[in-house]
PDB file of C-alpha atoms in Angstrom:
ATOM      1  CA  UNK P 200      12.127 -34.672   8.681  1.00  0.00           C
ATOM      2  CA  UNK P 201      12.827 -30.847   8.529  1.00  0.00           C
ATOM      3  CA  UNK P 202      12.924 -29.284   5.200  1.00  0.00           C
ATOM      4  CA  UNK P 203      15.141 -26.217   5.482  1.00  0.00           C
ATOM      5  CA  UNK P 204      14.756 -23.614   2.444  1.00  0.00           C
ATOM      6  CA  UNK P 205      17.098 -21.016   1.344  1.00  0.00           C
ATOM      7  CA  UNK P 206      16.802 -18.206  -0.265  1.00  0.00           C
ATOM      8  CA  UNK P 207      18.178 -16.912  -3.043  1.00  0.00           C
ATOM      9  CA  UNK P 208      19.784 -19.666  -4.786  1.00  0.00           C
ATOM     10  CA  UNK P 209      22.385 -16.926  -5.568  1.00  0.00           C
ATOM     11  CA  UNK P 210      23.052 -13.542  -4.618  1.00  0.00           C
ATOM     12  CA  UNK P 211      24.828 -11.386  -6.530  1.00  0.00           C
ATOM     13  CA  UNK P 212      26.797  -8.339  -4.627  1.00  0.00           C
ATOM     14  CA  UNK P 213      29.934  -6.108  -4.535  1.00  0.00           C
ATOM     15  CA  UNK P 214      32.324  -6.641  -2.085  1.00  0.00           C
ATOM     16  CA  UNK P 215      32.078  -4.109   0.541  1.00  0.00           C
ATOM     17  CA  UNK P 216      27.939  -4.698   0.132  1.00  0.00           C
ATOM     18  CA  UNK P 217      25.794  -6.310   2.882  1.00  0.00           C
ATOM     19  CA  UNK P 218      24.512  -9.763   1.895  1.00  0.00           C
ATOM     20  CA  UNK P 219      21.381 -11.411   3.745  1.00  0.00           C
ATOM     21  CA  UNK P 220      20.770 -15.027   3.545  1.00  0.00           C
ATOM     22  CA  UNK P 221      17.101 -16.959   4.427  1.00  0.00           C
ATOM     23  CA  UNK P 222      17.039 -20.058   5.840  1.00  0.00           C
ATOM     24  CA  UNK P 223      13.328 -21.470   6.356  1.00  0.00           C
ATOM     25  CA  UNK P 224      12.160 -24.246   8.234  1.00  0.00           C
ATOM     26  CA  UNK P 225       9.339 -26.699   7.348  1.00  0.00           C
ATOM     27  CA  UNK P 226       8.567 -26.572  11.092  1.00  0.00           C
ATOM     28  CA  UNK P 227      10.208 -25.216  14.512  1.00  0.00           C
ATOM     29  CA  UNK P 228      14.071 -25.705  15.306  1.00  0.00           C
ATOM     30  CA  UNK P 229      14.059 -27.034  18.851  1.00  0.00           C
ATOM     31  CA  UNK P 230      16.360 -25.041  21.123  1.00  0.00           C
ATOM     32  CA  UNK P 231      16.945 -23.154  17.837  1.00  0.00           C
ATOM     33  CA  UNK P 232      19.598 -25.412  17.124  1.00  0.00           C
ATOM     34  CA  UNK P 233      20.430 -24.007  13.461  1.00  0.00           C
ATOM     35  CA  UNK P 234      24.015 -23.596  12.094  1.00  0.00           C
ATOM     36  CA  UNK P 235      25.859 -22.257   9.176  1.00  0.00           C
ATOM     37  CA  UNK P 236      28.435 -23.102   7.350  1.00  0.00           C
ATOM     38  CA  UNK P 237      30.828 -21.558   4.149  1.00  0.00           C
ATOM     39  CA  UNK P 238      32.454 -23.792   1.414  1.00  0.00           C
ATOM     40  CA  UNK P 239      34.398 -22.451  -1.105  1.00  0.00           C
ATOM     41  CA  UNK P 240      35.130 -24.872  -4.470  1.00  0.00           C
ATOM     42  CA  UNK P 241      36.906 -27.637  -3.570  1.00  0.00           C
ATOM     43  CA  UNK P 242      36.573 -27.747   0.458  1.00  0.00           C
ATOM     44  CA  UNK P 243      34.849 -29.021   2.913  1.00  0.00           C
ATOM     45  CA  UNK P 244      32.589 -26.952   4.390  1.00  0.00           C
ATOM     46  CA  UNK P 245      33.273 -24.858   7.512  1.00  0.00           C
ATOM     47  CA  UNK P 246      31.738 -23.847  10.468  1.00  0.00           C
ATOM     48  CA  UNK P 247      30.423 -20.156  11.115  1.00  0.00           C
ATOM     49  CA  UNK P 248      27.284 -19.776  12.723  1.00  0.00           C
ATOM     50  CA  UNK P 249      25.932 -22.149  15.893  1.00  0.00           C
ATOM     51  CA  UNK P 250      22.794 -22.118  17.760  1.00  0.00           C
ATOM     52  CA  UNK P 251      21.740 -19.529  15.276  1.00  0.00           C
ATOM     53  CA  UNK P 252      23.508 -16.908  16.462  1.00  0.00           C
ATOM     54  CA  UNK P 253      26.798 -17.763  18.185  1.00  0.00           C
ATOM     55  CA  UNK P 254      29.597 -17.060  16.147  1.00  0.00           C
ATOM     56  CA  UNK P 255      32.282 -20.496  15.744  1.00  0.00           C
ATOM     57  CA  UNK P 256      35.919 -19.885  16.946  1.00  0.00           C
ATOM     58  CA  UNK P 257      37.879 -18.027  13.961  1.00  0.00           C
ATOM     59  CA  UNK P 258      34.471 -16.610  12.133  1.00  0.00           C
ATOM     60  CA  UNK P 259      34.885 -12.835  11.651  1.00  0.00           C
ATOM     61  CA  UNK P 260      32.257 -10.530  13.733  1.00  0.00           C
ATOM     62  CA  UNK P 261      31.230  -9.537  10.175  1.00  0.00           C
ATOM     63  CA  UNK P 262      29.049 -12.683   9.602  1.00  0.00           C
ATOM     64  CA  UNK P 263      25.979 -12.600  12.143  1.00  0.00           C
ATOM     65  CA  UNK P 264      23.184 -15.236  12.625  1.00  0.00           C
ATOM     66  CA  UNK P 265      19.747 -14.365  13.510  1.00  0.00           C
ATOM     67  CA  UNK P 266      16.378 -15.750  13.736  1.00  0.00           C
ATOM     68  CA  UNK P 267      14.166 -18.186  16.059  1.00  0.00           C
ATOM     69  CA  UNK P 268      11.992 -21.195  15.421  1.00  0.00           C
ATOM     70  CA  UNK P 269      11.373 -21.390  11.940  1.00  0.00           C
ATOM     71  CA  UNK P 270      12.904 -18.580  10.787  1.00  0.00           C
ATOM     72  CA  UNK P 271      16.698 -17.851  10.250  1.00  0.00           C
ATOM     73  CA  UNK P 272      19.165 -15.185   8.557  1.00  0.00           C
ATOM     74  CA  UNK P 273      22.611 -15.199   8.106  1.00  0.00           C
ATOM     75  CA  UNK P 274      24.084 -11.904   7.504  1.00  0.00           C
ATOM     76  CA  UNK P 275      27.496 -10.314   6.512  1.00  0.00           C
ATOM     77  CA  UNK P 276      27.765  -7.467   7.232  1.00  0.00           C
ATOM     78  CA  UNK P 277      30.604  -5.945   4.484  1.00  0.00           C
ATOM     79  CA  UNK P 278      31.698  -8.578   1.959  1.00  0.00           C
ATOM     80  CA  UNK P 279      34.987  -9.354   1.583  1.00  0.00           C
ATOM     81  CA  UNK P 280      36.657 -11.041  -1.452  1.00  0.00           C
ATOM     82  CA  UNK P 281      37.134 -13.990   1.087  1.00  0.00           C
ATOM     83  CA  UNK P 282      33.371 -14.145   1.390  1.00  0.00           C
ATOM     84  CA  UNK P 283      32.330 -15.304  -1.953  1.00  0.00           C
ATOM     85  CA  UNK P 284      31.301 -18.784  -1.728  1.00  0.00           C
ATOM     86  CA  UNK P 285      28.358 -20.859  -0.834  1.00  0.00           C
ATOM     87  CA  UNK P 286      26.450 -21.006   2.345  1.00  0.00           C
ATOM     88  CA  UNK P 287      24.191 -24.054   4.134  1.00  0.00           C
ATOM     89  CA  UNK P 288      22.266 -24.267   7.156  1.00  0.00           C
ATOM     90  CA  UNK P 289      21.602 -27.407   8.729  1.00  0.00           C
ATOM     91  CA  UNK P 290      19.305 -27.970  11.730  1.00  0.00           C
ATOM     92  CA  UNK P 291      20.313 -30.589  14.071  1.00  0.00           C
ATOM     93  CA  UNK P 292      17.249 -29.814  17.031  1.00  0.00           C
ATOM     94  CA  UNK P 293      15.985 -33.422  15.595  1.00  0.00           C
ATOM     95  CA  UNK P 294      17.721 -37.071  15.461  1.00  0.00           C
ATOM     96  CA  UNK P 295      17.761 -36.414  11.821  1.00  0.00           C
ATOM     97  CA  UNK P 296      19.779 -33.891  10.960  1.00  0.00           C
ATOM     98  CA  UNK P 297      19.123 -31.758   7.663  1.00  0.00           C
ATOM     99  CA  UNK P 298      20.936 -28.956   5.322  1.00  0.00           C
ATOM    100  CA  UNK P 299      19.199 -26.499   3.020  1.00  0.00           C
ATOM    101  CA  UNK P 300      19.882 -26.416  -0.075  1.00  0.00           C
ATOM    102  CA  UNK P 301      22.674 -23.970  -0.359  1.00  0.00           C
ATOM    103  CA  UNK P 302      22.830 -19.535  -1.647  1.00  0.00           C
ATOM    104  CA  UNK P 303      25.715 -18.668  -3.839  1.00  0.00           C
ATOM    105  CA  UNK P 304      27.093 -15.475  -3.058  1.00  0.00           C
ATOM    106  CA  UNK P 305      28.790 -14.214  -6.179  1.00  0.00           C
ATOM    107  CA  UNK P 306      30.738 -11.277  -7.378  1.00  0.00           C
ATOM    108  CA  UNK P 307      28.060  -9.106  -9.299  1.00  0.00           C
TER     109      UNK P 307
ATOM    110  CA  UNK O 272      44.337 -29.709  17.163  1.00  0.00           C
ATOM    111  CA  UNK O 273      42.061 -32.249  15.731  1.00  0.00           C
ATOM    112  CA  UNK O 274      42.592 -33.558  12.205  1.00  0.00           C
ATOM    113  CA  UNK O 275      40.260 -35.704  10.690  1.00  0.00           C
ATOM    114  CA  UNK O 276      41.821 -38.200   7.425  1.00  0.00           C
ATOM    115  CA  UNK O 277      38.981 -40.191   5.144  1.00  0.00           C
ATOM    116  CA  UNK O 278      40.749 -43.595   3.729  1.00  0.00           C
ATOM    117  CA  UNK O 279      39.467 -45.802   1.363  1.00  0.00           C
ATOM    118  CA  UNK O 280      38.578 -46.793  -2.005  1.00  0.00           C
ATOM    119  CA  UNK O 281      38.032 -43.529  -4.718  1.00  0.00           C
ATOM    120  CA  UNK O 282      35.813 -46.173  -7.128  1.00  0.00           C
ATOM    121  CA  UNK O 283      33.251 -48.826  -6.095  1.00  0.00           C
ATOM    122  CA  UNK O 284      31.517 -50.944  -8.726  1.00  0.00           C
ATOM    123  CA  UNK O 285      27.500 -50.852  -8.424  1.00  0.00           C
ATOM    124  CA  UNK O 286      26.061 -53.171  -5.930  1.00  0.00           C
ATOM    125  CA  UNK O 287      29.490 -53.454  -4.250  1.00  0.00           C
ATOM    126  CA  UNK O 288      30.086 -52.577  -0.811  1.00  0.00           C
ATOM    127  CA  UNK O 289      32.022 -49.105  -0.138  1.00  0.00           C
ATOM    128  CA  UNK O 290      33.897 -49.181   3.190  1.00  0.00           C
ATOM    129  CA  UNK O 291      35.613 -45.979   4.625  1.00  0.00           C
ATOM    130  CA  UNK O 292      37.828 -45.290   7.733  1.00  0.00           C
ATOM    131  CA  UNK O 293      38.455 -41.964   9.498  1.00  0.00           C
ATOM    132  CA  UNK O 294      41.365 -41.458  11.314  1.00  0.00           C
ATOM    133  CA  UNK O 295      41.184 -38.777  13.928  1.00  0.00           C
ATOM    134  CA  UNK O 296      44.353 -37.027  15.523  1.00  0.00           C
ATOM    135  CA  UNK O 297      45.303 -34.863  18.350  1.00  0.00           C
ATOM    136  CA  UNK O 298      42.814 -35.421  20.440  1.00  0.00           C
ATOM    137  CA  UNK O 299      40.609 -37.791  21.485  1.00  0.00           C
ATOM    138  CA  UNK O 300      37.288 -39.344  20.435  1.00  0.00           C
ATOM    139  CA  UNK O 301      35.240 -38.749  24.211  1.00  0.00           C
ATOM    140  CA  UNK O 302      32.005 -36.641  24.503  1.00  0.00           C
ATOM    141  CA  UNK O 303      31.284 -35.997  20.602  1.00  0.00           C
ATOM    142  CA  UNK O 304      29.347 -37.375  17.857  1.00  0.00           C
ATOM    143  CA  UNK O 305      31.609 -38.488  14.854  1.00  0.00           C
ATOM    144  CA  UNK O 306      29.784 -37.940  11.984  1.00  0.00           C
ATOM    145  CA  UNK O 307      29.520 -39.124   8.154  1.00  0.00           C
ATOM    146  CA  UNK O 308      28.330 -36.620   4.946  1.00  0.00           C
ATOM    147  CA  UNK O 309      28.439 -36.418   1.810  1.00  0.00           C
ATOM    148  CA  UNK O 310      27.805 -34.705  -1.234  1.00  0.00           C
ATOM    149  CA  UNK O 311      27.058 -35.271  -4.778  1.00  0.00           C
ATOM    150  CA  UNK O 312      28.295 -33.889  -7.585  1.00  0.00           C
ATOM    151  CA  UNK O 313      27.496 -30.384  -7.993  1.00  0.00           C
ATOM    152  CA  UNK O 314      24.860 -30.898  -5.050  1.00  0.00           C
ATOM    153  CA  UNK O 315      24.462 -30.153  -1.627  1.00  0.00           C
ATOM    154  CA  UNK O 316      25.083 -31.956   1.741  1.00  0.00           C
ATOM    155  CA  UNK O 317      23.811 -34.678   3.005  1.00  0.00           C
ATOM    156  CA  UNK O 318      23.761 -36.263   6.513  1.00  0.00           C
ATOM    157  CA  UNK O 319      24.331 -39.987   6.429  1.00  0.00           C
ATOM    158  CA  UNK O 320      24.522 -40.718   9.985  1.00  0.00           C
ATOM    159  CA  UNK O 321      26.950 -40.614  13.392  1.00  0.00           C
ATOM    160  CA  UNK O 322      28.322 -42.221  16.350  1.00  0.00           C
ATOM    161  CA  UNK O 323      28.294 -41.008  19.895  1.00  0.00           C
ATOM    162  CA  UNK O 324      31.162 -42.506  21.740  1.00  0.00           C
ATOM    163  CA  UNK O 325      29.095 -44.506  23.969  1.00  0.00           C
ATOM    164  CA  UNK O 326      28.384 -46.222  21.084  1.00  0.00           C
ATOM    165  CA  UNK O 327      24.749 -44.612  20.128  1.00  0.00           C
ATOM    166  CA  UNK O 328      24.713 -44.880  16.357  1.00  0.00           C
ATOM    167  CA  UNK O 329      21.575 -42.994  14.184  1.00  0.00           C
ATOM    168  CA  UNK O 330      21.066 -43.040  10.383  1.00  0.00           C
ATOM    169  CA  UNK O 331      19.438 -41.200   7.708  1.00  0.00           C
ATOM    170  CA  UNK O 332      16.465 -42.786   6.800  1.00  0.00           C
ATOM    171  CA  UNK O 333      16.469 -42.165   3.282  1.00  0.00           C
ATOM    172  CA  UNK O 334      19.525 -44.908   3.122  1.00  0.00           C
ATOM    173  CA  UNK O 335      17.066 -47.614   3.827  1.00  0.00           C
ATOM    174  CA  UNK O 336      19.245 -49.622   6.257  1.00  0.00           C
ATOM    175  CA  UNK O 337      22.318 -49.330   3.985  1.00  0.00           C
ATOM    176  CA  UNK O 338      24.476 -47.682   6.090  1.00  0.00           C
ATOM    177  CA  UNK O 339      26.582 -48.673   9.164  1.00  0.00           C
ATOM    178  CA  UNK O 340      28.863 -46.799  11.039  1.00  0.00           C
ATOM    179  CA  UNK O 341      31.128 -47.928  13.656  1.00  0.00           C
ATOM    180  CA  UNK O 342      33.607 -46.703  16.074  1.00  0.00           C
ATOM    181  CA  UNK O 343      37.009 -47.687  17.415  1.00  0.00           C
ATOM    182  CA  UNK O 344      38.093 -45.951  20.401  1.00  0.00           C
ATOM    183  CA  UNK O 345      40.958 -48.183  20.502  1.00  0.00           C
ATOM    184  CA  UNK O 346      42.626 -46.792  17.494  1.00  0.00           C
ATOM    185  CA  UNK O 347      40.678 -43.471  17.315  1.00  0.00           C
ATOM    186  CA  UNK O 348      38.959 -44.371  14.222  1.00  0.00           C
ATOM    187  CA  UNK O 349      35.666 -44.550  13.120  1.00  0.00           C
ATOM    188  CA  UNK O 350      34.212 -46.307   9.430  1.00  0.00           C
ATOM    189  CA  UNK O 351      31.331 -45.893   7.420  1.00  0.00           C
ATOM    190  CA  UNK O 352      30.092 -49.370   5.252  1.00  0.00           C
ATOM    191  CA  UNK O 353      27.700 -48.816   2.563  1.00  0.00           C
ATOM    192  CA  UNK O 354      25.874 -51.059   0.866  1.00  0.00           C
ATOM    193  CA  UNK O 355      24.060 -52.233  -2.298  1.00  0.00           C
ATOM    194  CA  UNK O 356      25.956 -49.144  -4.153  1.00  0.00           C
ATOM    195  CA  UNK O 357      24.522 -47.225  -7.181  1.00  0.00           C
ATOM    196  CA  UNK O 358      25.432 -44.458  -9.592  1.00  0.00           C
ATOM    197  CA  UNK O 359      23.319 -42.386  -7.060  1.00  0.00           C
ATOM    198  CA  UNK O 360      25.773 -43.041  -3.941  1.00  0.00           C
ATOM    199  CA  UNK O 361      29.035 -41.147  -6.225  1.00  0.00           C
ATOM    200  CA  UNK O 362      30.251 -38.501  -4.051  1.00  0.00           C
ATOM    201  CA  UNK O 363      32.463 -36.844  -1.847  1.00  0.00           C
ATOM    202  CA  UNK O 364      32.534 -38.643   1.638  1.00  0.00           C
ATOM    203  CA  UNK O 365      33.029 -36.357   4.503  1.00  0.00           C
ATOM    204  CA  UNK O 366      33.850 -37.250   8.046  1.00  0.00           C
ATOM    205  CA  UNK O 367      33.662 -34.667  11.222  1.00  0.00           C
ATOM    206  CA  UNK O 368      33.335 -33.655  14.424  1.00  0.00           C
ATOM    207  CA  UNK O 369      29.822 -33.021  16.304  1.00  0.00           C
ATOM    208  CA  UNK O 370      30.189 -31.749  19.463  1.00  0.00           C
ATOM    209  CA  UNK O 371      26.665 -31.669  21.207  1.00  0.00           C
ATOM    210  CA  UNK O 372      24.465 -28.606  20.786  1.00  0.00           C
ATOM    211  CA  UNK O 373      27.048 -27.256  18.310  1.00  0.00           C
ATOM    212  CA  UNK O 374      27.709 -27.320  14.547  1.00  0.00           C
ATOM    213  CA  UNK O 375      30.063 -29.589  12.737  1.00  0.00           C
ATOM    214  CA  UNK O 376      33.144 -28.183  13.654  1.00  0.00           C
ATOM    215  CA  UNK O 377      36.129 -30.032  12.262  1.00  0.00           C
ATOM    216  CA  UNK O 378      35.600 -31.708   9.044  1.00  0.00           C
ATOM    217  CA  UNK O 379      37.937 -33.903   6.812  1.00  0.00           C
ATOM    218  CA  UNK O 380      39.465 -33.011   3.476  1.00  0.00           C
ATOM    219  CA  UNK O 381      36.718 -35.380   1.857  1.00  0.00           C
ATOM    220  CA  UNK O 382      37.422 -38.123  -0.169  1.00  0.00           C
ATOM    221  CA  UNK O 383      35.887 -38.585  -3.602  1.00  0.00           C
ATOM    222  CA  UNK O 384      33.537 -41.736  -4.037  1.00  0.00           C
ATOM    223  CA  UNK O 385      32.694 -43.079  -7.962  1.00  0.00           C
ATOM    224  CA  UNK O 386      30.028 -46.050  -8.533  1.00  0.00           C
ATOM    225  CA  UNK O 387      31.202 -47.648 -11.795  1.00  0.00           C
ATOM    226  CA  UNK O 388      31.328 -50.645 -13.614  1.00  0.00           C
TER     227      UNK O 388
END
């Protein structure tokens, strides 16, 4: 099973500030095969990130994926008041498909 | 577009059975994995398993052969049976949509899951 990290639990930022989110792998991504997602209280999750980098239909070019085998970031580039939320990366290079834990972006 | 709808029961007694349907609409179950999560109170996600719509199922391990999913492509549905239930299996049950090589890109609205006597 892969064990993805992320780091910080929370970040705390302005809007209008840049926000950078880690997502760590216990081992390799095949095909880097890493996506994120947003949920905001009360949703389901949604899709913004695939194949680490390729932005999801709708997701604003201000969110960027980066990042290759075991090693991923998620970036926005100017927060928005939309943008506060949490934030998971799953893997799904494996039959067994795995989320990290979760970063809370919050209003500092 | 493609809507996803969770049905079933909102509270399960413990070692009880929990059986939930998704229904999908506008559009059509071919060439994707269809795909059950969930997440625990104040938790994060986790993968429970999917279908391929040939019919190839996989499972999370870590349910110990208490999971099984099936699909209807007759009535674009596909269900989620889970067994043996405990406190530990109170959530909110997702379905989606897992197109290959790509995220989970349509989800349900989720559908909240106790365990209680």
């Amino acid at each position: 099973e892969i064990v993805l990290t992320q780091s910080p639990g929370t970040l705390s930022l302005s809007p209008g500030e840049r926000a950078t989110l880690s997502c760590r792998a216990s081992q390799s991504v095949s095909s880097n095969f890493l996506a994120w997602y947003q949920q905001k209280a009360g949703q389901a999750p949604r899709l913004l990130i695939f194949g680490a980098s390729r932005r999801a239909t709708g997701t604003p070019d201000r969110f960027s994926g980066s990042g290759s085998g075991a090693d991923f970031t998620l970036t926005i580039s100017r927060l928005e008041a939309e943008d506060f939320a949490v934030y998971y990366c799953q893997q799904y290079g494996t039959s067994l498909l795995t989320f990290g834990g979760g970063t809370k972006v919050e209003i500092k | 577009q493609v809507q996803l709808q969770e049905s079933g029961p909102g509270l399960v007694k413990p070692s009880e059975t929990l059986s939930l349907t998704c229904t999908v609409s506008g559009g059509s179950v071919d060439n994707y994995y269809w795909t059950w999560i969930r997440q625990s109170p104040g938790k994060g996600l986790e993968w429970i398993g999917h279908v391929y719509y040939t019919g190839s199922l996989t499972y999370n391990p870590s349910l110990k052969s208490r999971a099984t999913i099936s699909l209807d492509t007759s009535n674009n549905q596909f269900s989620l049976r889970l067994r043996s239930l405990t406190a530990a299996d109170t959530a909110v049950y997702y379905c989606a949509r897992n197109p290959i090589y790509y995220g989970v890109d349509v989800w349900g609205q989720g559908t909240t899951v106790t365990v209680s006597s």
